[in-house]
Amino acid sequence: DVQIALLTHRISEMTEHLRRHRHDFSSQRGLLQMIGLRRRLMRYLRREDIQRYRALISQLGIRG
């Protein structure tokens, strides 16, 4: 849960950075890697404990 929350915070910061610096392609690659890691962690959490998964996405305000 904590790893996903930290990644979500870093992803939002990196998104703001890329809005200001549109041609920073190495940061863009890092952002895509973080998104992929968060996606994998969330898939694992959903598979292992659906209640914690649902609580986490509502708490973080991600995925609808």
mmCIF file with all atom_site columns, N, CA and C in Angstrom:
data_model
loop_
_atom_site.group_PDB
_atom_site.id
_atom_site.type_symbol
_atom_site.label_atom_id
_atom_site.label_alt_id
_atom_site.label_comp_id
_atom_site.label_asym_id
_atom_site.label_entity_id
_atom_site.label_seq_id
_atom_site.pdbx_PDB_ins_code
_atom_site.Cartn_x
_atom_site.Cartn_y
_atom_site.Cartn_z
_atom_site.occupancy
_atom_site.B_iso_or_equiv
_atom_site.pdbx_formal_charge
_atom_site.auth_seq_id
_atom_site.auth_comp_id
_atom_site.auth_asym_id
_atom_site.auth_atom_id
_atom_site.pdbx_PDB_model_num
ATOM 1   N N  . ASP A 1 1  ? 0.828   -1.192  0.000   1.00 0.00 ? 1  ASP A N  1
ATOM 2   C CA . ASP A 1 1  ? 0.000   0.000   0.000   1.00 0.00 ? 1  ASP A CA 1
ATOM 3   C C  . ASP A 1 1  ? 0.874   1.258   0.000   1.00 0.00 ? 1  ASP A C  1
ATOM 4   N N  . VAL A 1 2  ? 1.876   1.247   0.847   1.00 0.00 ? 2  VAL A N  1
ATOM 5   C CA . VAL A 1 2  ? 2.744   2.417   0.973   1.00 0.00 ? 2  VAL A CA 1
ATOM 6   C C  . VAL A 1 2  ? 3.537   2.639   -0.310  1.00 0.00 ? 2  VAL A C  1
ATOM 7   N N  . GLN A 1 3  ? 4.021   1.554   -0.904  1.00 0.00 ? 3  GLN A N  1
ATOM 8   C CA . GLN A 1 3  ? 4.774   1.700   -2.150  1.00 0.00 ? 3  GLN A CA 1
ATOM 9   C C  . GLN A 1 3  ? 3.913   2.322   -3.240  1.00 0.00 ? 3  GLN A C  1
ATOM 10  N N  . ILE A 1 4  ? 2.677   1.897   -3.323  1.00 0.00 ? 4  ILE A N  1
ATOM 11  C CA . ILE A 1 4  ? 1.772   2.443   -4.340  1.00 0.00 ? 4  ILE A CA 1
ATOM 12  C C  . ILE A 1 4  ? 1.499   3.913   -4.070  1.00 0.00 ? 4  ILE A C  1
ATOM 13  N N  . ALA A 1 5  ? 1.304   4.275   -2.806  1.00 0.00 ? 5  ALA A N  1
ATOM 14  C CA . ALA A 1 5  ? 1.051   5.674   -2.458  1.00 0.00 ? 5  ALA A CA 1
ATOM 15  C C  . ALA A 1 5  ? 2.258   6.542   -2.796  1.00 0.00 ? 5  ALA A C  1
ATOM 16  N N  . LEU A 1 6  ? 3.469   6.063   -2.481  1.00 0.00 ? 6  LEU A N  1
ATOM 17  C CA . LEU A 1 6  ? 4.674   6.832   -2.790  1.00 0.00 ? 6  LEU A CA 1
ATOM 18  C C  . LEU A 1 6  ? 4.857   6.981   -4.294  1.00 0.00 ? 6  LEU A C  1
ATOM 19  N N  . LEU A 1 7  ? 4.616   5.915   -5.035  1.00 0.00 ? 7  LEU A N  1
ATOM 20  C CA . LEU A 1 7  ? 4.722   5.997   -6.491  1.00 0.00 ? 7  LEU A CA 1
ATOM 21  C C  . LEU A 1 7  ? 3.706   6.971   -7.068  1.00 0.00 ? 7  LEU A C  1
ATOM 22  N N  . THR A 1 8  ? 2.499   6.970   -6.511  1.00 0.00 ? 8  THR A N  1
ATOM 23  C CA . THR A 1 8  ? 1.469   7.891   -6.993  1.00 0.00 ? 8  THR A CA 1
ATOM 24  C C  . THR A 1 8  ? 1.916   9.334   -6.788  1.00 0.00 ? 8  THR A C  1
ATOM 25  N N  . HIS A 1 9  ? 2.509   9.618   -5.639  1.00 0.00 ? 9  HIS A N  1
ATOM 26  C CA . HIS A 1 9  ? 3.005   10.974  -5.366  1.00 0.00 ? 9  HIS A CA 1
ATOM 27  C C  . HIS A 1 9  ? 4.131   11.340  -6.337  1.00 0.00 ? 9  HIS A C  1
ATOM 28  N N  . ARG A 1 10 ? 5.080   10.423  -6.550  1.00 0.00 ? 10 ARG A N  1
ATOM 29  C CA . ARG A 1 10 ? 6.185   10.693  -7.471  1.00 0.00 ? 10 ARG A CA 1
ATOM 30  C C  . ARG A 1 10 ? 5.687   10.855  -8.906  1.00 0.00 ? 10 ARG A C  1
ATOM 31  N N  . ILE A 1 11 ? 4.672   10.078  -9.287  1.00 0.00 ? 11 ILE A N  1
ATOM 32  C CA . ILE A 1 11 ? 4.113   10.176  -10.634 1.00 0.00 ? 11 ILE A CA 1
ATOM 33  C C  . ILE A 1 11 ? 3.466   11.540  -10.836 1.00 0.00 ? 11 ILE A C  1
ATOM 34  N N  . SER A 1 12 ? 2.731   12.023  -9.840  1.00 0.00 ? 12 SER A N  1
ATOM 35  C CA . SER A 1 12 ? 2.090   13.340  -9.989  1.00 0.00 ? 12 SER A CA 1
ATOM 36  C C  . SER A 1 12 ? 3.134   14.452  -10.061 1.00 0.00 ? 12 SER A C  1
ATOM 37  N N  . GLU A 1 13 ? 4.217   14.339  -9.282  1.00 0.00 ? 13 GLU A N  1
ATOM 38  C CA . GLU A 1 13 ? 5.287   15.341  -9.364  1.00 0.00 ? 13 GLU A CA 1
ATOM 39  C C  . GLU A 1 13 ? 5.957   15.310  -10.727 1.00 0.00 ? 13 GLU A C  1
ATOM 40  N N  . MET A 1 14 ? 6.222   14.114  -11.237 1.00 0.00 ? 14 MET A N  1
ATOM 41  C CA . MET A 1 14 ? 6.879   13.995  -12.532 1.00 0.00 ? 14 MET A CA 1
ATOM 42  C C  . MET A 1 14 ? 5.972   14.497  -13.654 1.00 0.00 ? 14 MET A C  1
ATOM 43  N N  . THR A 1 15 ? 4.687   14.294  -13.524 1.00 0.00 ? 15 THR A N  1
ATOM 44  C CA . THR A 1 15 ? 3.743   14.787  -14.527 1.00 0.00 ? 15 THR A CA 1
ATOM 45  C C  . THR A 1 15 ? 3.793   16.306  -14.592 1.00 0.00 ? 15 THR A C  1
ATOM 46  N N  . GLU A 1 16 ? 3.841   16.953  -13.425 1.00 0.00 ? 16 GLU A N  1
ATOM 47  C CA . GLU A 1 16 ? 3.952   18.419  -13.401 1.00 0.00 ? 16 GLU A CA 1
ATOM 48  C C  . GLU A 1 16 ? 5.271   18.874  -14.013 1.00 0.00 ? 16 GLU A C  1
ATOM 49  N N  . HIS A 1 17 ? 6.346   18.164  -13.720 1.00 0.00 ? 17 HIS A N  1
ATOM 50  C CA . HIS A 1 17 ? 7.651   18.499  -14.296 1.00 0.00 ? 17 HIS A CA 1
ATOM 51  C C  . HIS A 1 17 ? 7.590   18.420  -15.822 1.00 0.00 ? 17 HIS A C  1
ATOM 52  N N  . LEU A 1 18 ? 6.952   17.374  -16.333 1.00 0.00 ? 18 LEU A N  1
ATOM 53  C CA . LEU A 1 18 ? 6.900   17.196  -17.787 1.00 0.00 ? 18 LEU A CA 1
ATOM 54  C C  . LEU A 1 18 ? 5.962   18.197  -18.455 1.00 0.00 ? 18 LEU A C  1
ATOM 55  N N  . ARG A 1 19 ? 5.017   18.744  -17.709 1.00 0.00 ? 19 ARG A N  1
ATOM 56  C CA . ARG A 1 19 ? 4.178   19.798  -18.291 1.00 0.00 ? 19 ARG A CA 1
ATOM 57  C C  . ARG A 1 19 ? 5.006   21.054  -18.553 1.00 0.00 ? 19 ARG A C  1
ATOM 58  N N  . ARG A 1 20 ? 5.982   21.318  -17.669 1.00 0.00 ? 20 ARG A N  1
ATOM 59  C CA . ARG A 1 20 ? 6.852   22.484  -17.834 1.00 0.00 ? 20 ARG A CA 1
ATOM 60  C C  . ARG A 1 20 ? 7.983   22.225  -18.827 1.00 0.00 ? 20 ARG A C  1
ATOM 61  N N  . HIS A 1 21 ? 8.492   20.987  -18.866 1.00 0.00 ? 21 HIS A N  1
ATOM 62  C CA . HIS A 1 21 ? 9.637   20.636  -19.704 1.00 0.00 ? 21 HIS A CA 1
ATOM 63  C C  . HIS A 1 21 ? 9.230   19.525  -20.661 1.00 0.00 ? 21 HIS A C  1
ATOM 64  N N  . ARG A 1 22 ? 8.567   19.901  -21.721 1.00 0.00 ? 22 ARG A N  1
ATOM 65  C CA . ARG A 1 22 ? 7.967   18.932  -22.631 1.00 0.00 ? 22 ARG A CA 1
ATOM 66  C C  . ARG A 1 22 ? 8.988   18.050  -23.352 1.00 0.00 ? 22 ARG A C  1
ATOM 67  N N  . HIS A 1 23 ? 10.206  18.517  -23.501 1.00 0.00 ? 23 HIS A N  1
ATOM 68  C CA . HIS A 1 23 ? 11.196  17.755  -24.274 1.00 0.00 ? 23 HIS A CA 1
ATOM 69  C C  . HIS A 1 23 ? 12.169  16.979  -23.395 1.00 0.00 ? 23 HIS A C  1
ATOM 70  N N  . ASP A 1 24 ? 11.830  16.766  -22.153 1.00 0.00 ? 24 ASP A N  1
ATOM 71  C CA . ASP A 1 24 ? 12.672  15.987  -21.245 1.00 0.00 ? 24 ASP A CA 1
ATOM 72  C C  . ASP A 1 24 ? 12.299  14.512  -21.389 1.00 0.00 ? 24 ASP A C  1
ATOM 73  N N  . PHE A 1 25 ? 12.896  13.881  -22.384 1.00 0.00 ? 25 PHE A N  1
ATOM 74  C CA . PHE A 1 25 ? 12.476  12.533  -22.751 1.00 0.00 ? 25 PHE A CA 1
ATOM 75  C C  . PHE A 1 25 ? 12.988  11.474  -21.780 1.00 0.00 ? 25 PHE A C  1
ATOM 76  N N  . SER A 1 26 ? 14.122  11.717  -21.119 1.00 0.00 ? 26 SER A N  1
ATOM 77  C CA . SER A 1 26 ? 14.601  10.732  -20.149 1.00 0.00 ? 26 SER A CA 1
ATOM 78  C C  . SER A 1 26 ? 13.690  10.706  -18.925 1.00 0.00 ? 26 SER A C  1
ATOM 79  N N  . SER A 1 27 ? 13.178  11.857  -18.526 1.00 0.00 ? 27 SER A N  1
ATOM 80  C CA . SER A 1 27 ? 12.214  11.881  -17.424 1.00 0.00 ? 27 SER A CA 1
ATOM 81  C C  . SER A 1 27 ? 10.905  11.241  -17.848 1.00 0.00 ? 27 SER A C  1
ATOM 82  N N  . GLN A 1 28 ? 10.548  11.405  -19.109 1.00 0.00 ? 28 GLN A N  1
ATOM 83  C CA . GLN A 1 28 ? 9.326   10.781  -19.614 1.00 0.00 ? 28 GLN A CA 1
ATOM 84  C C  . GLN A 1 28 ? 9.440   9.260   -19.547 1.00 0.00 ? 28 GLN A C  1
ATOM 85  N N  . ARG A 1 29 ? 10.628  8.739   -19.872 1.00 0.00 ? 29 ARG A N  1
ATOM 86  C CA . ARG A 1 29 ? 10.840  7.305   -19.794 1.00 0.00 ? 29 ARG A CA 1
ATOM 87  C C  . ARG A 1 29 ? 10.753  6.835   -18.336 1.00 0.00 ? 29 ARG A C  1
ATOM 88  N N  . GLY A 1 30 ? 11.319  7.604   -17.420 1.00 0.00 ? 30 GLY A N  1
ATOM 89  C CA . GLY A 1 30 ? 11.235  7.268   -16.001 1.00 0.00 ? 30 GLY A CA 1
ATOM 90  C C  . GLY A 1 30 ? 9.804   7.258   -15.508 1.00 0.00 ? 30 GLY A C  1
ATOM 91  N N  . LEU A 1 31 ? 9.016   8.222   -15.991 1.00 0.00 ? 31 LEU A N  1
ATOM 92  C CA . LEU A 1 31 ? 7.605   8.284   -15.617 1.00 0.00 ? 31 LEU A CA 1
ATOM 93  C C  . LEU A 1 31 ? 6.872   7.033   -16.083 1.00 0.00 ? 31 LEU A C  1
ATOM 94  N N  . LEU A 1 32 ? 7.129   6.622   -17.313 1.00 0.00 ? 32 LEU A N  1
ATOM 95  C CA . LEU A 1 32 ? 6.469   5.415   -17.835 1.00 0.00 ? 32 LEU A CA 1
ATOM 96  C C  . LEU A 1 32 ? 6.882   4.180   -17.048 1.00 0.00 ? 32 LEU A C  1
ATOM 97  N N  . GLN A 1 33 ? 8.134   4.117   -16.602 1.00 0.00 ? 33 GLN A N  1
ATOM 98  C CA . GLN A 1 33 ? 8.575   2.984   -15.798 1.00 0.00 ? 33 GLN A CA 1
ATOM 99  C C  . GLN A 1 33 ? 7.869   2.977   -14.442 1.00 0.00 ? 33 GLN A C  1
ATOM 100 N N  . MET A 1 34 ? 7.727   4.167   -13.832 1.00 0.00 ? 34 MET A N  1
ATOM 101 C CA . MET A 1 34 ? 7.029   4.249   -12.541 1.00 0.00 ? 34 MET A CA 1
ATOM 102 C C  . MET A 1 34 ? 5.569   3.838   -12.684 1.00 0.00 ? 34 MET A C  1
ATOM 103 N N  . ILE A 1 35 ? 4.935   4.269   -13.778 1.00 0.00 ? 35 ILE A N  1
ATOM 104 C CA . ILE A 1 35 ? 3.539   3.904   -14.007 1.00 0.00 ? 35 ILE A CA 1
ATOM 105 C C  . ILE A 1 35 ? 3.413   2.392   -14.166 1.00 0.00 ? 35 ILE A C  1
ATOM 106 N N  . GLY A 1 36 ? 4.348   1.786   -14.885 1.00 0.00 ? 36 GLY A N  1
ATOM 107 C CA . GLY A 1 36 ? 4.324   0.334   -15.067 1.00 0.00 ? 36 GLY A CA 1
ATOM 108 C C  . GLY A 1 36 ? 4.520   -0.410  -13.751 1.00 0.00 ? 36 GLY A C  1
ATOM 109 N N  . LEU A 1 37 ? 5.434   0.082   -12.924 1.00 0.00 ? 37 LEU A N  1
ATOM 110 C CA . LEU A 1 37 ? 5.663   -0.546  -11.626 1.00 0.00 ? 37 LEU A CA 1
ATOM 111 C C  . LEU A 1 37 ? 4.424   -0.433  -10.745 1.00 0.00 ? 37 LEU A C  1
ATOM 112 N N  . ARG A 1 38 ? 3.814   0.749   -10.727 1.00 0.00 ? 38 ARG A N  1
ATOM 113 C CA . ARG A 1 38 ? 2.598   0.925   -9.926  1.00 0.00 ? 38 ARG A CA 1
ATOM 114 C C  . ARG A 1 38 ? 1.486   0.010   -10.433 1.00 0.00 ? 38 ARG A C  1
ATOM 115 N N  . ARG A 1 39 ? 1.380   -0.128  -11.737 1.00 0.00 ? 39 ARG A N  1
ATOM 116 C CA . ARG A 1 39 ? 0.358   -1.003  -12.314 1.00 0.00 ? 39 ARG A CA 1
ATOM 117 C C  . ARG A 1 39 ? 0.572   -2.453  -11.874 1.00 0.00 ? 39 ARG A C  1
ATOM 118 N N  . ARG A 1 40 ? 1.835   -2.896  -11.876 1.00 0.00 ? 40 ARG A N  1
ATOM 119 C CA . ARG A 1 40 ? 2.126   -4.266  -11.452 1.00 0.00 ? 40 ARG A CA 1
ATOM 120 C C  . ARG A 1 40 ? 1.831   -4.462  -9.970  1.00 0.00 ? 40 ARG A C  1
ATOM 121 N N  . LEU A 1 41 ? 2.212   -3.486  -9.138  1.00 0.00 ? 41 LEU A N  1
ATOM 122 C CA . LEU A 1 41 ? 1.929   -3.590  -7.707  1.00 0.00 ? 41 LEU A CA 1
ATOM 123 C C  . LEU A 1 41 ? 0.428   -3.611  -7.443  1.00 0.00 ? 41 LEU A C  1
ATOM 124 N N  . MET A 1 42 ? -0.320  -2.797  -8.183  1.00 0.00 ? 42 MET A N  1
ATOM 125 C CA . MET A 1 42 ? -1.762  -2.764  -7.994  1.00 0.00 ? 42 MET A CA 1
ATOM 126 C C  . MET A 1 42 ? -2.407  -4.063  -8.469  1.00 0.00 ? 42 MET A C  1
ATOM 127 N N  . ARG A 1 43 ? -1.881  -4.647  -9.534  1.00 0.00 ? 43 ARG A N  1
ATOM 128 C CA . ARG A 1 43 ? -2.405  -5.925  -10.008 1.00 0.00 ? 43 ARG A CA 1
ATOM 129 C C  . ARG A 1 43 ? -2.177  -7.009  -8.951  1.00 0.00 ? 43 ARG A C  1
ATOM 130 N N  . TYR A 1 44 ? -0.996  -6.997  -8.337  1.00 0.00 ? 44 TYR A N  1
ATOM 131 C CA . TYR A 1 44 ? -0.704  -7.956  -7.268  1.00 0.00 ? 44 TYR A CA 1
ATOM 132 C C  . TYR A 1 44 ? -1.648  -7.752  -6.086  1.00 0.00 ? 44 TYR A C  1
ATOM 133 N N  . LEU A 1 45 ? -1.836  -6.499  -5.668  1.00 0.00 ? 45 LEU A N  1
ATOM 134 C CA . LEU A 1 45 ? -2.706  -6.220  -4.529  1.00 0.00 ? 45 LEU A CA 1
ATOM 135 C C  . LEU A 1 45 ? -4.142  -6.629  -4.827  1.00 0.00 ? 45 LEU A C  1
ATOM 136 N N  . ARG A 1 46 ? -4.614  -6.375  -6.039  1.00 0.00 ? 46 ARG A N  1
ATOM 137 C CA . ARG A 1 46 ? -5.980  -6.754  -6.419  1.00 0.00 ? 46 ARG A CA 1
ATOM 138 C C  . ARG A 1 46 ? -6.146  -8.266  -6.365  1.00 0.00 ? 46 ARG A C  1
ATOM 139 N N  . ARG A 1 47 ? -5.111  -8.983  -6.793  1.00 0.00 ? 47 ARG A N  1
ATOM 140 C CA . ARG A 1 47 ? -5.164  -10.447 -6.801  1.00 0.00 ? 47 ARG A CA 1
ATOM 141 C C  . ARG A 1 47 ? -5.128  -11.015 -5.381  1.00 0.00 ? 47 ARG A C  1
ATOM 142 N N  . GLU A 1 48 ? -4.348  -10.397 -4.490  1.00 0.00 ? 48 GLU A N  1
ATOM 143 C CA . GLU A 1 48 ? -4.165  -10.931 -3.141  1.00 0.00 ? 48 GLU A CA 1
ATOM 144 C C  . GLU A 1 48 ? -5.248  -10.497 -2.154  1.00 0.00 ? 48 GLU A C  1
ATOM 145 N N  . ASP A 1 49 ? -5.666  -9.223  -2.214  1.00 0.00 ? 49 ASP A N  1
ATOM 146 C CA . ASP A 1 49 ? -6.616  -8.707  -1.227  1.00 0.00 ? 49 ASP A CA 1
ATOM 147 C C  . ASP A 1 49 ? -7.458  -7.600  -1.858  1.00 0.00 ? 49 ASP A C  1
ATOM 148 N N  . ILE A 1 50 ? -8.598  -7.966  -2.391  1.00 0.00 ? 50 ILE A N  1
ATOM 149 C CA . ILE A 1 50 ? -9.435  -7.036  -3.152  1.00 0.00 ? 50 ILE A CA 1
ATOM 150 C C  . ILE A 1 50 ? -9.947  -5.895  -2.275  1.00 0.00 ? 50 ILE A C  1
ATOM 151 N N  . GLN A 1 51 ? -10.188 -6.150  -1.003  1.00 0.00 ? 51 GLN A N  1
ATOM 152 C CA . GLN A 1 51 ? -10.701 -5.098  -0.114  1.00 0.00 ? 51 GLN A CA 1
ATOM 153 C C  . GLN A 1 51 ? -9.651  -4.004  0.098   1.00 0.00 ? 51 GLN A C  1
ATOM 154 N N  . ARG A 1 52 ? -8.402  -4.401  0.347   1.00 0.00 ? 52 ARG A N  1
ATOM 155 C CA . ARG A 1 52 ? -7.331  -3.414  0.494   1.00 0.00 ? 52 ARG A CA 1
ATOM 156 C C  . ARG A 1 52 ? -7.133  -2.640  -0.799  1.00 0.00 ? 52 ARG A C  1
ATOM 157 N N  . TYR A 1 53 ? -7.255  -3.318  -1.933  1.00 0.00 ? 53 TYR A N  1
ATOM 158 C CA . TYR A 1 53 ? -7.119  -2.680  -3.236  1.00 0.00 ? 53 TYR A CA 1
ATOM 159 C C  . TYR A 1 53 ? -8.181  -1.600  -3.420  1.00 0.00 ? 53 TYR A C  1
ATOM 160 N N  . ARG A 1 54 ? -9.425  -1.952  -3.136  1.00 0.00 ? 54 ARG A N  1
ATOM 161 C CA . ARG A 1 54 ? -10.521 -0.985  -3.294  1.00 0.00 ? 54 ARG A CA 1
ATOM 162 C C  . ARG A 1 54 ? -10.373 0.197   -2.347  1.00 0.00 ? 54 ARG A C  1
ATOM 163 N N  . ALA A 1 55 ? -9.946  -0.078  -1.104  1.00 0.00 ? 55 ALA A N  1
ATOM 164 C CA . ALA A 1 55 ? -9.738  1.001   -0.140  1.00 0.00 ? 55 ALA A CA 1
ATOM 165 C C  . ALA A 1 55 ? -8.623  1.925   -0.608  1.00 0.00 ? 55 ALA A C  1
ATOM 166 N N  . LEU A 1 56 ? -7.562  1.353   -1.155  1.00 0.00 ? 56 LEU A N  1
ATOM 167 C CA . LEU A 1 56 ? -6.426  2.145   -1.596  1.00 0.00 ? 56 LEU A CA 1
ATOM 168 C C  . LEU A 1 56 ? -6.788  3.049   -2.771  1.00 0.00 ? 56 LEU A C  1
ATOM 169 N N  . ILE A 1 57 ? -7.487  2.518   -3.770  1.00 0.00 ? 57 ILE A N  1
ATOM 170 C CA . ILE A 1 57 ? -7.794  3.364   -4.919  1.00 0.00 ? 57 ILE A CA 1
ATOM 171 C C  . ILE A 1 57 ? -8.780  4.474   -4.553  1.00 0.00 ? 57 ILE A C  1
ATOM 172 N N  . SER A 1 58 ? -9.668  4.207   -3.610  1.00 0.00 ? 58 SER A N  1
ATOM 173 C CA . SER A 1 58 ? -10.567 5.292   -3.209  1.00 0.00 ? 58 SER A CA 1
ATOM 174 C C  . SER A 1 58 ? -9.821  6.317   -2.366  1.00 0.00 ? 58 SER A C  1
ATOM 175 N N  . GLN A 1 59 ? -8.884  5.878   -1.547  1.00 0.00 ? 59 GLN A N  1
ATOM 176 C CA . GLN A 1 59 ? -8.114  6.791   -0.716  1.00 0.00 ? 59 GLN A CA 1
ATOM 177 C C  . GLN A 1 59 ? -7.178  7.667   -1.569  1.00 0.00 ? 59 GLN A C  1
ATOM 178 N N  . LEU A 1 60 ? -6.549  7.084   -2.576  1.00 0.00 ? 60 LEU A N  1
ATOM 179 C CA . LEU A 1 60 ? -5.618  7.835   -3.417  1.00 0.00 ? 60 LEU A CA 1
ATOM 180 C C  . LEU A 1 60 ? -6.329  8.611   -4.520  1.00 0.00 ? 60 LEU A C  1
ATOM 181 N N  . GLY A 1 61 ? -7.580  8.262   -4.791  1.00 0.00 ? 61 GLY A N  1
ATOM 182 C CA . GLY A 1 61 ? -8.328  8.968   -5.830  1.00 0.00 ? 61 GLY A CA 1
ATOM 183 C C  . GLY A 1 61 ? -7.845  8.628   -7.231  1.00 0.00 ? 61 GLY A C  1
ATOM 184 N N  . ILE A 1 62 ? -7.463  7.376   -7.449  1.00 0.00 ? 62 ILE A N  1
ATOM 185 C CA . ILE A 1 62 ? -7.046  6.957   -8.782  1.00 0.00 ? 62 ILE A CA 1
ATOM 186 C C  . ILE A 1 62 ? -8.025  5.930   -9.311  1.00 0.00 ? 62 ILE A C  1
ATOM 187 N N  . ARG A 1 63 ? -8.076  5.819   -10.623 1.00 0.00 ? 63 ARG A N  1
ATOM 188 C CA . ARG A 1 63 ? -8.963  4.875   -11.316 1.00 0.00 ? 63 ARG A CA 1
ATOM 189 C C  . ARG A 1 63 ? -10.423 5.066   -10.971 1.00 0.00 ? 63 ARG A C  1
ATOM 190 N N  . GLY A 1 64 ? -10.956 6.157   -11.438 1.00 0.00 ? 64 GLY A N  1
ATOM 191 C CA . GLY A 1 64 ? -12.366 6.410   -11.361 1.00 0.00 ? 64 GLY A CA 1
ATOM 192 C C  . GLY A 1 64 ? -12.957 6.319   -10.054 1.00 0.00 ? 64 GLY A C  1
#
